[in-house]
Tab-separated table of C-alpha atoms in Angstrom:
chain	number	residue	atom	x	y	z
A	215	MET	CA	102.119	89.247	115.506
A	216	PRO	CA	104.204	92.173	114.385
A	217	VAL	CA	102.045	95.572	112.887
A	218	GLY	CA	102.343	95.016	109.706
A	219	ASN	CA	102.319	91.691	107.453
A	220	PRO	CA	104.984	91.457	105.396
A	221	GLU	CA	103.484	88.725	102.647
A	222	ALA	CA	100.623	91.027	101.839
A	223	GLY	CA	101.893	94.152	103.009
A	224	GLY	CA	98.472	94.961	104.883
A	225	LEU	CA	98.349	95.659	108.941
A	226	LEU	CA	96.514	94.680	111.984
A	227	TYR	CA	92.756	96.355	112.412
A	228	ASP	CA	93.432	100.817	114.749
A	229	PHE	CA	90.938	103.157	114.619
A	230	VAL	CA	92.065	107.719	114.983
A	231	PHE	CA	91.171	108.892	118.067
A	232	TYR	CA	91.575	111.708	120.264
A	233	SER	CA	91.852	113.039	124.031
A	234	TYR	CA	91.505	116.531	125.114
A	235	SER	CA	92.713	118.106	128.225
A	236	GLU	CA	91.488	121.222	130.144
A	237	ASP	CA	93.749	121.221	133.338
A	238	ASN	CA	97.384	122.238	130.768
A	239	GLY	CA	97.927	117.810	130.073
A	240	GLU	CA	97.460	116.555	133.186
A	241	THR	CA	94.616	114.841	132.789
A	242	TRP	CA	93.293	113.876	129.523
A	243	SER	CA	89.917	113.284	129.027
A	244	ASP	CA	88.741	109.573	127.608
A	245	LEU	CA	89.401	108.308	123.924
A	246	GLU	CA	86.801	109.360	121.550
A	247	THR	CA	87.233	107.625	117.700
A	248	ILE	CA	86.942	109.401	115.224
A	249	GLU	CA	85.673	107.472	111.880
A	250	CYS	CA	87.286	108.421	108.916
A	251	SER	CA	86.664	107.276	104.882
A	252	TRP	CA	89.122	104.137	104.967
A	253	GLY	CA	87.396	102.488	107.828
A	254	PRO	CA	89.389	100.503	110.745
A	255	HIS	CA	93.793	101.188	108.670
A	256	VAL	CA	94.406	104.351	108.394
A	257	GLU	CA	97.482	106.527	109.371
A	258	ALA	CA	97.239	108.977	110.745
A	259	SER	CA	100.724	110.086	112.838
A	260	ALA	CA	100.974	114.132	111.564
A	261	PRO	CA	99.970	116.319	114.422
A	262	LEU	CA	97.450	118.749	114.372
A	263	TYR	CA	97.767	121.907	113.215
A	264	VAL	CA	95.899	124.852	114.252
A	265	LEU	CA	95.103	126.990	110.598
A	266	GLN	CA	94.721	130.798	111.592
A	267	ASP	CA	91.137	130.678	110.999
A	268	GLY	CA	91.381	128.250	114.555
A	269	SER	CA	90.264	124.740	112.858
A	270	LEU	CA	92.250	121.617	113.581
A	271	ILE	CA	93.894	119.968	110.609
A	272	THR	CA	95.986	117.218	109.828
A	273	PRO	CA	96.809	114.715	107.110
A	274	ILE	CA	95.881	110.804	107.066
A	275	THR	CA	96.657	109.004	104.197
A	276	GLY	CA	94.361	104.836	104.153
A	277	PHE	CA	96.202	101.609	104.608
A	278	PRO	CA	95.794	98.029	103.543
A	279	GLY	CA	94.362	95.179	106.269
A	280	TRP	CA	95.675	91.881	106.791
A	281	ASP	CA	95.166	90.574	103.949
A	282	GLY	CA	96.645	92.795	101.450
A	283	SER	CA	92.825	94.409	100.480
A	284	MET	CA	91.938	98.751	100.793
A	285	THR	CA	88.832	99.733	102.009
A	286	GLY	CA	89.377	102.771	99.518
A	287	PRO	CA	90.989	104.409	97.446
A	288	ASP	CA	95.138	105.078	97.610
A	289	ALA	CA	95.513	109.363	98.829
A	290	GLY	CA	95.980	111.756	100.903
A	291	ARG	CA	93.343	113.413	103.104
A	292	ALA	CA	93.047	116.864	105.672
A	293	LEU	CA	91.293	114.868	108.457
A	294	ARG	CA	89.705	118.055	109.661
A	295	SER	CA	87.685	119.980	112.621
A	296	TYR	CA	86.195	123.091	112.421
A	297	ASP	CA	85.225	123.313	116.341
A	298	LEU	CA	87.346	121.786	118.882
A	299	GLY	CA	87.351	118.760	118.100
A	300	LYS	CA	84.013	117.665	119.329
A	301	THR	CA	82.715	117.024	115.115
A	302	TRP	CA	85.503	116.189	112.464
A	303	ASN	CA	85.580	115.363	108.458
A	304	ASP	CA	87.840	113.940	106.776
A	305	ASP	CA	85.819	115.091	103.117
A	306	ALA	CA	89.229	116.612	101.200
A	307	ILE	CA	91.065	114.498	99.275
A	308	CYS	CA	95.444	116.355	100.088
A	309	MET	CA	97.558	114.114	97.889
A	310	GLN	CA	96.017	111.676	95.160
A	311	PHE	CA	98.213	109.640	92.599
A	312	GLY	CA	96.550	106.932	91.632
A	313	GLU	CA	96.650	103.377	92.421
A	314	ARG	CA	99.405	102.000	94.615
A	315	ILE	CA	101.732	105.226	94.924
A	316	THR	CA	101.191	105.932	98.738
A	317	CYS	CA	100.073	109.439	100.621
A	318	TYR	CA	102.819	107.868	103.708
A	319	GLU	CA	103.342	109.997	107.219
A	320	GLN	CA	102.046	113.796	105.316
A	321	ARG	CA	103.068	116.762	107.254
A	322	MET	CA	101.680	119.983	106.647
A	323	CYS	CA	102.409	123.122	107.660
A	324	GLN	CA	100.285	127.144	106.466
A	325	LEU	CA	102.722	129.985	105.223
A	326	ASP	CA	102.129	133.527	106.193
A	327	SER	CA	99.703	134.053	102.851
A	328	GLY	CA	97.107	131.552	103.852
A	329	ALA	CA	98.951	128.833	101.674
A	330	ILE	CA	99.033	125.481	102.961
A	331	ILE	CA	101.685	123.050	101.949
A	332	ASN	CA	101.807	119.465	102.700
A	333	ILE	CA	104.429	116.920	102.130
A	334	GLY	CA	104.612	113.220	101.714
A	335	TRP	CA	106.409	110.236	100.769
A	336	ASN	CA	105.719	108.168	98.278
A	337	GLU	CA	106.471	104.447	96.151
A	338	ASN	CA	104.726	102.954	93.785
A	339	LEU	CA	103.728	99.410	95.527
A	340	VAL	CA	103.053	97.660	92.361
A	341	THR	CA	106.890	98.875	90.483
A	342	GLY	CA	108.396	99.076	93.577
A	343	GLU	CA	110.112	102.340	92.029
A	344	ARG	CA	110.580	105.041	94.749
A	345	LEU	CA	109.580	108.497	94.082
A	346	ASN	CA	110.493	112.272	94.561
A	347	ASN	CA	108.870	113.764	97.988
A	348	HIS	CA	106.368	115.051	96.635
A	349	TYR	CA	103.507	118.332	98.017
A	350	THR	CA	100.433	120.244	96.871
A	351	VAL	CA	99.224	122.931	97.986
A	352	SER	CA	96.036	124.674	99.131
A	353	TYR	CA	94.456	128.599	98.478
A	354	ASP	CA	91.695	127.818	100.075
A	355	ASN	CA	91.878	127.247	103.862
A	356	GLY	CA	92.488	123.029	102.663
A	357	LYS	CA	88.994	122.328	100.791
A	358	THR	CA	90.833	121.398	98.455
A	359	TRP	CA	93.784	120.079	97.075
A	360	SER	CA	96.703	120.540	93.601
A	361	GLU	CA	97.853	117.821	92.443
A	362	PRO	CA	101.501	116.785	93.355
A	363	ILE	CA	104.686	118.593	92.902
A	364	THR	CA	107.794	116.794	92.775
A	365	THR	CA	110.346	118.129	95.607
A	366	GLY	CA	113.338	117.227	93.749
A	367	ILE	CA	114.304	115.572	96.737
A	368	GLN	CA	114.165	111.304	96.454
A	369	GLY	CA	113.378	110.923	100.913
A	370	GLN	CA	110.745	108.628	102.747
A	371	ALA	CA	109.952	110.292	105.691
A	372	SER	CA	109.765	114.055	105.321
A	373	SER	CA	107.975	117.401	107.176
A	374	VAL	CA	107.963	120.868	106.459
A	375	CYS	CA	107.302	123.968	108.883
A	376	ALA	CA	106.397	127.430	107.428
A	377	ILE	CA	109.465	130.136	109.548
A	378	GLY	CA	108.502	133.016	108.256
A	379	GLY	CA	107.131	135.117	105.407
A	380	GLU	CA	106.782	132.464	102.464
A	381	LYS	CA	110.245	130.421	103.439
A	382	LEU	CA	110.159	127.285	104.712
A	383	ILE	CA	112.116	123.930	105.791
A	384	ALA	CA	111.421	120.688	104.443
A	385	VAL	CA	113.908	117.848	105.863
A	386	HIS	CA	113.580	114.750	104.422
A	387	ALA	CA	114.585	111.261	106.136
A	388	VAL	CA	116.933	110.253	102.876
A	389	ARG	CA	117.108	106.188	103.355
A	390	ARG	CA	117.788	104.069	100.675
A	391	ASP	CA	119.397	104.791	96.443
A	392	THR	CA	122.373	106.927	98.349
A	393	ASP	CA	125.502	106.263	99.314
A	394	ARG	CA	125.288	108.617	102.246
A	395	PRO	CA	121.677	108.572	104.119
A	396	GLY	CA	120.914	110.558	107.079
A	397	ILE	CA	118.624	114.094	107.371
A	398	TYR	CA	118.813	116.707	105.004
A	399	GLY	CA	117.715	120.238	105.345
A	400	TYR	CA	115.608	122.468	103.163
A	401	VAL	CA	114.927	126.567	102.660
A	402	VAL	CA	112.391	126.560	99.984
A	403	ASP	CA	111.106	130.335	99.664
A	404	PHE	CA	107.056	129.422	97.765
A	405	SER	CA	107.247	133.080	97.444
A	406	ASP	CA	106.697	132.069	93.362
A	407	LYS	CA	104.197	129.654	94.142
A	408	THR	CA	107.127	127.205	93.377
A	409	TRP	CA	109.112	125.595	95.235
A	410	LYS	CA	112.452	126.792	95.000
A	411	ILE	CA	115.339	125.344	96.977
A	412	VAL	CA	117.266	128.334	98.192
A	413	ASP	CA	119.759	126.332	101.028
A	414	GLU	CA	120.565	123.244	101.385
A	415	ALA	CA	122.529	121.243	104.544
A	416	LEU	CA	123.216	116.895	105.868
A	417	LEU	CA	121.731	117.744	109.127
A	418	TRP	CA	123.006	114.271	110.454
A	419	GLU	CA	123.896	110.977	109.546
A	420	PRO	CA	123.891	107.896	111.116
A	421	ALA	CA	127.447	106.721	112.366
A	422	VAL	CA	126.830	103.296	111.298
A	423	PRO	CA	126.183	101.781	107.503
A	424	MET	CA	122.073	101.323	107.316
A	425	ILE	CA	121.277	98.412	105.935
A	426	LYS	CA	119.753	98.188	102.067
A	427	ASP	CA	117.122	96.368	101.376
A	428	THR	CA	114.572	96.578	97.856
A	429	LYS	CA	111.246	95.035	98.552
A	430	MET	CA	108.967	97.234	99.655
A	431	ALA	CA	106.445	95.048	101.643
A	432	GLU	CA	109.281	94.828	104.878
A	433	ILE	CA	110.383	98.691	104.682
A	434	PHE	CA	108.896	98.360	108.379
A	435	SER	CA	112.059	95.784	109.295
A	436	PHE	CA	114.330	98.287	108.198
A	437	LEU	CA	114.284	101.653	109.392
A	438	LYS	CA	116.889	102.625	111.230
A	439	PHE	CA	116.002	106.474	111.239
A	440	GLY	CA	113.385	108.576	110.801
A	441	GLN	CA	110.286	110.852	111.226
A	442	PRO	CA	112.197	113.965	110.800
A	443	MET	CA	110.118	117.553	111.664
A	444	VAL	CA	110.972	121.251	112.753
A	445	VAL	CA	109.334	123.936	114.758
A	446	LYS	CA	109.746	127.129	115.098
A	447	LEU	CA	109.877	128.680	118.983
A	448	ALA	CA	109.081	130.727	120.943
A	449	ASP	CA	111.851	132.562	120.383
A	450	GLY	CA	112.741	132.297	116.912
A	451	SER	CA	115.254	129.442	116.769
A	452	LEU	CA	114.138	126.106	115.254
A	453	LEU	CA	114.527	122.202	116.909
A	454	LEU	CA	114.896	119.169	114.643
A	455	SER	CA	113.911	116.251	116.668
A	456	PHE	CA	113.530	112.669	115.235
A	457	TRP	CA	114.203	108.497	115.963
A	458	TYR	CA	117.273	106.925	115.255
A	459	ALA	CA	118.348	102.889	116.257
A	460	GLN	CA	122.007	102.211	117.012
A	461	GLU	CA	122.853	98.282	118.085
A	462	GLY	CA	119.352	97.935	119.423
A	463	GLN	CA	118.542	100.929	120.982
A	464	TYR	CA	116.203	103.761	120.384
A	465	LYS	CA	115.580	106.970	120.664
A	466	THR	CA	114.557	110.325	119.889
A	467	VAL	CA	116.815	113.065	119.337
A	468	CYS	CA	116.123	116.978	119.638
A	469	MET	CA	119.126	119.518	118.651
A	470	PRO	CA	119.115	122.796	117.027
A	471	VAL	CA	118.820	123.809	113.774
A	472	GLU	CA	120.225	126.573	111.766
A	473	LEU	CA	120.593	126.917	108.070
């Protein structure tokens, strides 16, 4: 069976788990499952982020079961651990619009001021309307979050990376409703607590045209690139990673970024 049900838009049973290594990644512990508010239908696609206080955080969201029914509200939640993974909770809602508005593939970063930025992929599953990527912000170490605020960019998967001070880089996979699909990067100055784009660039574009589709339920059948992410390396340089498919071959790519 496929992972997703194109008829109802739901997923097979799944669970969130963690594993840890005490020998620099040579060996890993047995899997430990994490109970989440949605039960067995959760997307946990983001990396674990280490906040300034040493706690761990990652954004998650719920998906429908195979029959299309939801076990909890449509929202993004901040999955937290304050004891290096011994215990977890997802009490804090980090992004929520209302019923049937997605908070897919969220990503986070923490600015020097301590503000945490969360970005997501947002679409209306009832009407099919494709929304701009929205972000939320927390000023209390992830306990409470703002209402969703538009970035002005209509993309799908996206991510954010703090680059020093109150600046960050946002990268967006723009696959639909565009004449030039690709991965776009934006330098954002958050000094005045607003999303102020100060530089932008097309970082990568496919060599072959993408297939367009208008049905949200079939979205996972035609994605050809996605999940862009930028990390800041020890020497201060930036590295972009993403995946794409070309002629039936799926590849993960890393490339330097200059903006």
